[in-house]
CSV table of C-alpha atoms in Angstrom, one decimal:
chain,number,residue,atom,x,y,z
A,28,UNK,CA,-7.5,-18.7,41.3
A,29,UNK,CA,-4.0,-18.1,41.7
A,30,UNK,CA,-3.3,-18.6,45.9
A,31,UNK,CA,-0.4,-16.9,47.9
A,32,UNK,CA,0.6,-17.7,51.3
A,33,UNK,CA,1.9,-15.5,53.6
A,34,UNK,CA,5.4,-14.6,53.9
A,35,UNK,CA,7.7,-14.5,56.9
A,36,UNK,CA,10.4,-11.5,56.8
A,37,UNK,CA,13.1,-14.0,57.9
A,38,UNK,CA,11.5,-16.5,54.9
A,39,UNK,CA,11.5,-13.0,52.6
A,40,UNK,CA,15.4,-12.5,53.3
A,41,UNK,CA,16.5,-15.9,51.8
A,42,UNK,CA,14.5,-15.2,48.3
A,43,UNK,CA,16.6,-14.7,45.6
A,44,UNK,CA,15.0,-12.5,42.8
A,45,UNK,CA,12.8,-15.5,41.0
A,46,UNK,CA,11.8,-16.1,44.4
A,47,UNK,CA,10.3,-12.8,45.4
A,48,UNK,CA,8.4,-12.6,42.0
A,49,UNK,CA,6.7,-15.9,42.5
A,50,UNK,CA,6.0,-14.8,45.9
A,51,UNK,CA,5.0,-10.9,45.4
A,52,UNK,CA,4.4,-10.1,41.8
A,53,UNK,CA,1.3,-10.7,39.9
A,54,UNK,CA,2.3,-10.5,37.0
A,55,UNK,CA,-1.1,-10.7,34.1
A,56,UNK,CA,-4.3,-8.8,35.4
A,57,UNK,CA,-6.0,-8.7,32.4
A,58,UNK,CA,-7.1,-11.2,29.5
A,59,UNK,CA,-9.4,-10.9,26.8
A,60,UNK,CA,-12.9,-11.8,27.6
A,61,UNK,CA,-12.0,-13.1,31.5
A,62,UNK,CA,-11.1,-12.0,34.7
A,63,UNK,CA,-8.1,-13.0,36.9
A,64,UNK,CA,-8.4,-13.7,40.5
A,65,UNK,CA,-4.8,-13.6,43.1
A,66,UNK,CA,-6.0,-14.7,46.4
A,67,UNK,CA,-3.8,-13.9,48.9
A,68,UNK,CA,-3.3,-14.9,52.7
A,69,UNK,CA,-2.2,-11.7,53.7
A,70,UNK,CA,-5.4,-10.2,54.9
A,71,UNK,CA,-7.5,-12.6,52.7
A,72,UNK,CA,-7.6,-9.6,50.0
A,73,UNK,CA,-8.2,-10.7,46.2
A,74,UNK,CA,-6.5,-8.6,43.4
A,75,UNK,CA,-7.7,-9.5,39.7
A,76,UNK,CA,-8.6,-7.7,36.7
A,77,UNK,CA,-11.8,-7.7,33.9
A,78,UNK,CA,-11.4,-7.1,30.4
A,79,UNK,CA,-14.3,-7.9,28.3
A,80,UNK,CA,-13.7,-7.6,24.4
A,81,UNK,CA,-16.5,-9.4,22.2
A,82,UNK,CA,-18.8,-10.2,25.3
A,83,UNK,CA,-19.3,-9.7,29.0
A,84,UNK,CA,-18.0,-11.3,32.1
A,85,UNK,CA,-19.3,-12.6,35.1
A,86,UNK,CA,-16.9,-13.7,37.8
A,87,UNK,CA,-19.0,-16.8,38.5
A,88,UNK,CA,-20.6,-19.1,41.4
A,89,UNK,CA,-17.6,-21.2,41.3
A,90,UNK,CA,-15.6,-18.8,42.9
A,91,UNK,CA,-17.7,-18.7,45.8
A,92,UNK,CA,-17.5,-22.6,46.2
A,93,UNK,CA,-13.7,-22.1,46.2
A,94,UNK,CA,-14.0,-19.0,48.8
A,95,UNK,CA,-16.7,-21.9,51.1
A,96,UNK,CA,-19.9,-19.8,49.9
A,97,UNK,CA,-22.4,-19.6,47.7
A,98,UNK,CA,-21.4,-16.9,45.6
A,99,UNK,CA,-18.7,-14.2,45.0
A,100,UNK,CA,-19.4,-11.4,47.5
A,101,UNK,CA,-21.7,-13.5,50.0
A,102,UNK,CA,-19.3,-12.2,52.5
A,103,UNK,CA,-16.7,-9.8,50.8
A,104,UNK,CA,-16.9,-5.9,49.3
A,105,UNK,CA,-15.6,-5.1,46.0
A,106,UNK,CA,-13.5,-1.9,44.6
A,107,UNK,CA,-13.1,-1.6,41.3
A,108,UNK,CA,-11.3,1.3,38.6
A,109,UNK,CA,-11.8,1.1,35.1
A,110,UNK,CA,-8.1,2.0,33.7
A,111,UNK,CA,-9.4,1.4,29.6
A,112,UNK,CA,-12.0,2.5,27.3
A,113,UNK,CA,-15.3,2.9,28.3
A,114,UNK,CA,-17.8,-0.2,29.9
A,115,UNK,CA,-20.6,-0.5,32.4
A,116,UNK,CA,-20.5,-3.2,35.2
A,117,UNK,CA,-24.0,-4.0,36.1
A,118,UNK,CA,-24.9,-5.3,39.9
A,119,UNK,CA,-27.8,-7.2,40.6
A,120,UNK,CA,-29.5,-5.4,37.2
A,121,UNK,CA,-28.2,-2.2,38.2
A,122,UNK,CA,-25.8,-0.7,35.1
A,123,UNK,CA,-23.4,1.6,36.1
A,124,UNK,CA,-21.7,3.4,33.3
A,125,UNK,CA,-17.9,3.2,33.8
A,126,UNK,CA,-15.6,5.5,32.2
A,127,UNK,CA,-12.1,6.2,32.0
A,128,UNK,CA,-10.8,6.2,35.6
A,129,UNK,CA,-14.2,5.6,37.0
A,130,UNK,CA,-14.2,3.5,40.3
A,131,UNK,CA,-17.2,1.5,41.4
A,132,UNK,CA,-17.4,0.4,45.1
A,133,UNK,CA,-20.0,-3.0,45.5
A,134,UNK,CA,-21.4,-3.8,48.9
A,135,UNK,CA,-21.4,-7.4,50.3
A,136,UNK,CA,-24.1,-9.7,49.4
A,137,UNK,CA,-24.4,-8.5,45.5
A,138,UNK,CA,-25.1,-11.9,43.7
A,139,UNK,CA,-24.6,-11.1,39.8
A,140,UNK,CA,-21.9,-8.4,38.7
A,141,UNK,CA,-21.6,-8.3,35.4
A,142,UNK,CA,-18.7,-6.6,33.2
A,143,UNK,CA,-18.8,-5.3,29.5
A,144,UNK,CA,-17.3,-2.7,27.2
A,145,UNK,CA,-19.0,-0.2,25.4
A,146,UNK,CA,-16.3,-0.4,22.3
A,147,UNK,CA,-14.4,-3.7,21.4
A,148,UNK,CA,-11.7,-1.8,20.2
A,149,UNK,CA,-11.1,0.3,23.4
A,150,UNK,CA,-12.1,-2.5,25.7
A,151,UNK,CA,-12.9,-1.8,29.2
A,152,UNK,CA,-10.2,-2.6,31.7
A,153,UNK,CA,-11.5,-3.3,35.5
A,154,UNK,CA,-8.6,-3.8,37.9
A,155,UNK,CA,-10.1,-4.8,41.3
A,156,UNK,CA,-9.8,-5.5,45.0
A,157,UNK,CA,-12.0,-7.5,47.1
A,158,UNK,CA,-12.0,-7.8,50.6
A,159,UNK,CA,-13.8,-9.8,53.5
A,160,UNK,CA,-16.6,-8.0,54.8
A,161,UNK,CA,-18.6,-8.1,58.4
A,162,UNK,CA,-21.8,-5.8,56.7
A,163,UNK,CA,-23.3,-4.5,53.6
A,164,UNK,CA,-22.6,-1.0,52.5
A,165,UNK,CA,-24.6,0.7,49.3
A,166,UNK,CA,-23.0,0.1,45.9
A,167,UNK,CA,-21.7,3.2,44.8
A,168,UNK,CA,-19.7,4.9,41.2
A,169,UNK,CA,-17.2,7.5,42.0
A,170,UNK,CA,-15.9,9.9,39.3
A,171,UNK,CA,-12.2,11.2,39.3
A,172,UNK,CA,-13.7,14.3,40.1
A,173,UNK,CA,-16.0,13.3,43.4
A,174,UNK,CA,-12.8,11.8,44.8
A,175,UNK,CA,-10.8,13.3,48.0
A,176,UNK,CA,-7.3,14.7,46.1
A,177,UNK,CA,-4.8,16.2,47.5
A,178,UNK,CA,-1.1,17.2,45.9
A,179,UNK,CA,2.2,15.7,47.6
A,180,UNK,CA,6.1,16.0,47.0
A,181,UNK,CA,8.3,18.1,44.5
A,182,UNK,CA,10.0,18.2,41.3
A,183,UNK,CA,13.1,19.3,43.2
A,184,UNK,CA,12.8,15.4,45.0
A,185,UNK,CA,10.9,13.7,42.0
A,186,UNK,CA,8.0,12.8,43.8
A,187,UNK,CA,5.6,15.5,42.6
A,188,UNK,CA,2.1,13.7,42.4
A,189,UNK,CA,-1.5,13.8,42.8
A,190,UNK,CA,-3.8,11.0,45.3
A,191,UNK,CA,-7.0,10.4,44.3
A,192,UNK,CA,-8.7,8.8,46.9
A,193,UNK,CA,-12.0,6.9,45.6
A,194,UNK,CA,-12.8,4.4,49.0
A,195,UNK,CA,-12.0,6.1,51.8
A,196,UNK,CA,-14.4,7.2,55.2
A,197,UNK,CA,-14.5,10.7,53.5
A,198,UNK,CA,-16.0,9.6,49.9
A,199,UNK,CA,-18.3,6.6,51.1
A,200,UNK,CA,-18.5,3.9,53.8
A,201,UNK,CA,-16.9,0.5,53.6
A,202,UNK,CA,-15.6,-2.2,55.9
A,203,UNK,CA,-12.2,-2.3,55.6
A,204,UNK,CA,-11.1,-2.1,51.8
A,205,UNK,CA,-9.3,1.3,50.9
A,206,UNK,CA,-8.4,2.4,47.2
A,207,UNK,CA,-7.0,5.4,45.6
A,208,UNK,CA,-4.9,6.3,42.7
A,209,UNK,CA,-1.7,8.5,42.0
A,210,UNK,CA,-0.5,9.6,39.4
A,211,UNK,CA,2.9,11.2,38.9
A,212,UNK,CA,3.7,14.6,37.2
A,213,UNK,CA,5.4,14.8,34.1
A,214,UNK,CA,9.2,14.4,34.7
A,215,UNK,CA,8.9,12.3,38.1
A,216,UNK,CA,9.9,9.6,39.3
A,217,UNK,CA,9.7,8.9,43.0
A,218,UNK,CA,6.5,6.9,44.8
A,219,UNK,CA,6.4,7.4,48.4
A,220,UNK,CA,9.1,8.8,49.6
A,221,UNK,CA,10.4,9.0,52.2
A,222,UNK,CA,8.9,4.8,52.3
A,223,UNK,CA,6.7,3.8,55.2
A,224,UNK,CA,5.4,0.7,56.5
A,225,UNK,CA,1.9,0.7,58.3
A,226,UNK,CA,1.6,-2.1,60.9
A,227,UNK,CA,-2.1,-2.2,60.9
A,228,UNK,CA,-2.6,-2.9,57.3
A,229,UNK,CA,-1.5,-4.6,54.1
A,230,UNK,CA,-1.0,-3.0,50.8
A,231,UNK,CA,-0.9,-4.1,47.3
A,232,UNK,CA,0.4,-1.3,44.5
A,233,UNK,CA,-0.9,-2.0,40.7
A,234,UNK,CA,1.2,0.0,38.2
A,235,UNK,CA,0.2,1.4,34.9
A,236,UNK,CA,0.8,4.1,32.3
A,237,UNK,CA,4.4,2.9,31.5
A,238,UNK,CA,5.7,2.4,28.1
A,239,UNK,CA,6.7,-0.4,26.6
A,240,UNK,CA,10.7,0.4,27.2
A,241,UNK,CA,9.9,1.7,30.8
A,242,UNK,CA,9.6,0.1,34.4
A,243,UNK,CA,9.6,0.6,38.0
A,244,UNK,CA,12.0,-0.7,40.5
A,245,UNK,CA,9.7,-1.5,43.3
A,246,UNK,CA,11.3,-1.0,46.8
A,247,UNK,CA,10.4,-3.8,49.5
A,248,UNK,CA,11.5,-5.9,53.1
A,249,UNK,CA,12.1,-4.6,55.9
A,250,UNK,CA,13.2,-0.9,55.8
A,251,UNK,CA,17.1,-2.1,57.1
A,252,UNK,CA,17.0,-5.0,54.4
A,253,UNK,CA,15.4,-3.7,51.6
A,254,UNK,CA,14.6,-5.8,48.0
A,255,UNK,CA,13.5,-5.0,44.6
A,256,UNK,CA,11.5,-6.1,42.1
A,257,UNK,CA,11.6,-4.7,38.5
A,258,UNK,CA,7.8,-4.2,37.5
A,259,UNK,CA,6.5,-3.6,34.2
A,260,UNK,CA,3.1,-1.7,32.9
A,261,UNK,CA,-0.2,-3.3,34.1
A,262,UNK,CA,1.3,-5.7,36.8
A,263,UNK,CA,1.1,-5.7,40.6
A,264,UNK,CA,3.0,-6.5,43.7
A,265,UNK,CA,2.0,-7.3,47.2
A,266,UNK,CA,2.9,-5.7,49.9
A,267,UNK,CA,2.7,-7.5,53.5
A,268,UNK,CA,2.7,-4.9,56.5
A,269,UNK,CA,6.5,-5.7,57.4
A,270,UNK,CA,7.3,-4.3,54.2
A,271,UNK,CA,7.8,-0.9,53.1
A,272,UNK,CA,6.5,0.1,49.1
A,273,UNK,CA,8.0,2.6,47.4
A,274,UNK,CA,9.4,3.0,43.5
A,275,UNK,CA,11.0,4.6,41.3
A,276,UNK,CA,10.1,4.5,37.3
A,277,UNK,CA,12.4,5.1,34.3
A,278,UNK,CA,9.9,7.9,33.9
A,279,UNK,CA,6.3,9.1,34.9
A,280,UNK,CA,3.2,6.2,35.3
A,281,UNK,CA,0.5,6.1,37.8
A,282,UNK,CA,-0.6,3.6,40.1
A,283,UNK,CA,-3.6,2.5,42.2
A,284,UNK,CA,-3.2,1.0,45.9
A,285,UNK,CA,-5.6,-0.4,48.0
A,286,UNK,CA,-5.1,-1.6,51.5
A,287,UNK,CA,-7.2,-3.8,53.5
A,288,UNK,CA,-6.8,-4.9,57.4
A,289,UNK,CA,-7.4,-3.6,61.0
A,290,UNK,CA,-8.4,0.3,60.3
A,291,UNK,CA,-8.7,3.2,57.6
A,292,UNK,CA,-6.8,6.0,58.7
A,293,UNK,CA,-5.1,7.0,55.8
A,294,UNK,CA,-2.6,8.7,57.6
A,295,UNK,CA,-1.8,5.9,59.9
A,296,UNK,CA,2.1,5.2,58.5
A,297,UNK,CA,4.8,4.4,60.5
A,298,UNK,CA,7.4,6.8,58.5
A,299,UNK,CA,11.3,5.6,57.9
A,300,UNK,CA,14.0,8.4,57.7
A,301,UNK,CA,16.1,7.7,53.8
A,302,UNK,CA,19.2,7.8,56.4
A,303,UNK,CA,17.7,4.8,58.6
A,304,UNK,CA,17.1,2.3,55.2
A,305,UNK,CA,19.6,-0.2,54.2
């Protein structure tokens, strides 16, 4: 388990660029036949991924000893969207068939989830966020189709894209963990903007779809002293609620956030003009 504390803005200001990637980036999510685990302070949220080639994998009961349980989710919820080949993830003897862009959303106090891939060659790829949780909401799989979507931006401004909302109030019930994923149209570029912060919540963005010769420069800090980070395909960066998160690719990818912290309005931004950023 890779552990990050939280991060003052002041402390955030004096980072030079290794310095915000140690502190912000997570940089591998996946590994063949493992799963990784980033625990951070900011809102006690967990971001990993699952990739099981030649034979499944079960995040095990140490993690709970290191979390002061007796198991994984003894007191956390679980999101997860497969972004590979097809797999099933199977909760407490329950399988769940998982394909492409499937999401599954486990409910506190499932003992045994266990991940595999239906192909070796086209493994399975389960990113993940995990989040404390106060009560115990029914597993549930979500297809790309039975999520809430809705279509934002232009092309005129680059930031033509569709959100697919899997864990929201409207799709299913949860504690506090949110997840979605947007994905840009062809020939865009822009994430979120005009940028926000949100007070109430923290955020962490996982990007993926980008070729081997592409990245995104990830926007962050406080909207009048703003940072970058250069991100590459299948890596992630966390976002405390100070900071605003926004990016711009070298061309189109897709992403998946997930939020976690004192509500789930979706809507609940607090907006910054591009004129007011520095």
């Amino acid at each position: 388990m890779d552990v990050r504390q939280s991060i003052h803005s002041d402390h955030a200001k004096s980072l030079d660029t290794q310095g915000l990637r140690k502190e912000f980036l997570i940089e591998t999510l996946f590994c063949a036949d493992e799963f990784t685990m980033t625990y951070s302070h900011i809102d006690r949220i967990i971001v990993g991924g699952v990739m099981p080639v030649t034979q499944s994998v079960t995040i095990g009961c140490d993690v709970g000893k290191q979390l002061g349980v007796s198991y994984f989710l003894e007191r956390r919820e679980l999101g997860i969207i497969n972004i590979g080949g097809a797999g099933t993830v199977t909760v407490d003897g329950t399988c769940y068939g998982m394909g492409q862009r499937d999401g599954l959303y486990v409910g506190k106090g499932a003992k045994d989830v266990v991940f595999a891939s239906t192909d070796a060659q086209q493994p399975a790829r389960f990113y993940y966020n995990c989040a404390p949780a106060h009560r115990a909401y029914p597993t549930k799989h979500v297809t790309p189709a039975e999520t809430s979507q809705v279509t934002l931006g232009d092309n005129l401004t680059s930031n033509r894209r569709t959100i697919n909302k899997y864990f929201i109030p409207d799709v299913l019930e949860t504690c506090q963990l949110s997840m979605g994923l947007t994905e840009l149209a062809p020939g865009n570029l822009w994430n979120t903007m005009p940028c926000h912060t949100h007070e109430r919540r923290m955020e962490v963005y996982f990007y993926f779809g980008l070729e081997e010769d592409s990245c995104v420069f990830h926007m962050m800090g406080q909207p009048q002293e703003t940072r970058h980070i250069i991100v590459q395909n299948e890596q992630a960066v966390i976002s405390p609620s100070w900071s605003i998160h926004s990016g711009v690719g070298t061309r189109a990818y897709a992403f998946i956030w997930g939020m976690v912290g004192e509500n789930q309005v979706f809507d609940d931004m607090d907006h910054i003009k591009v004129g007011d950023l520095r």
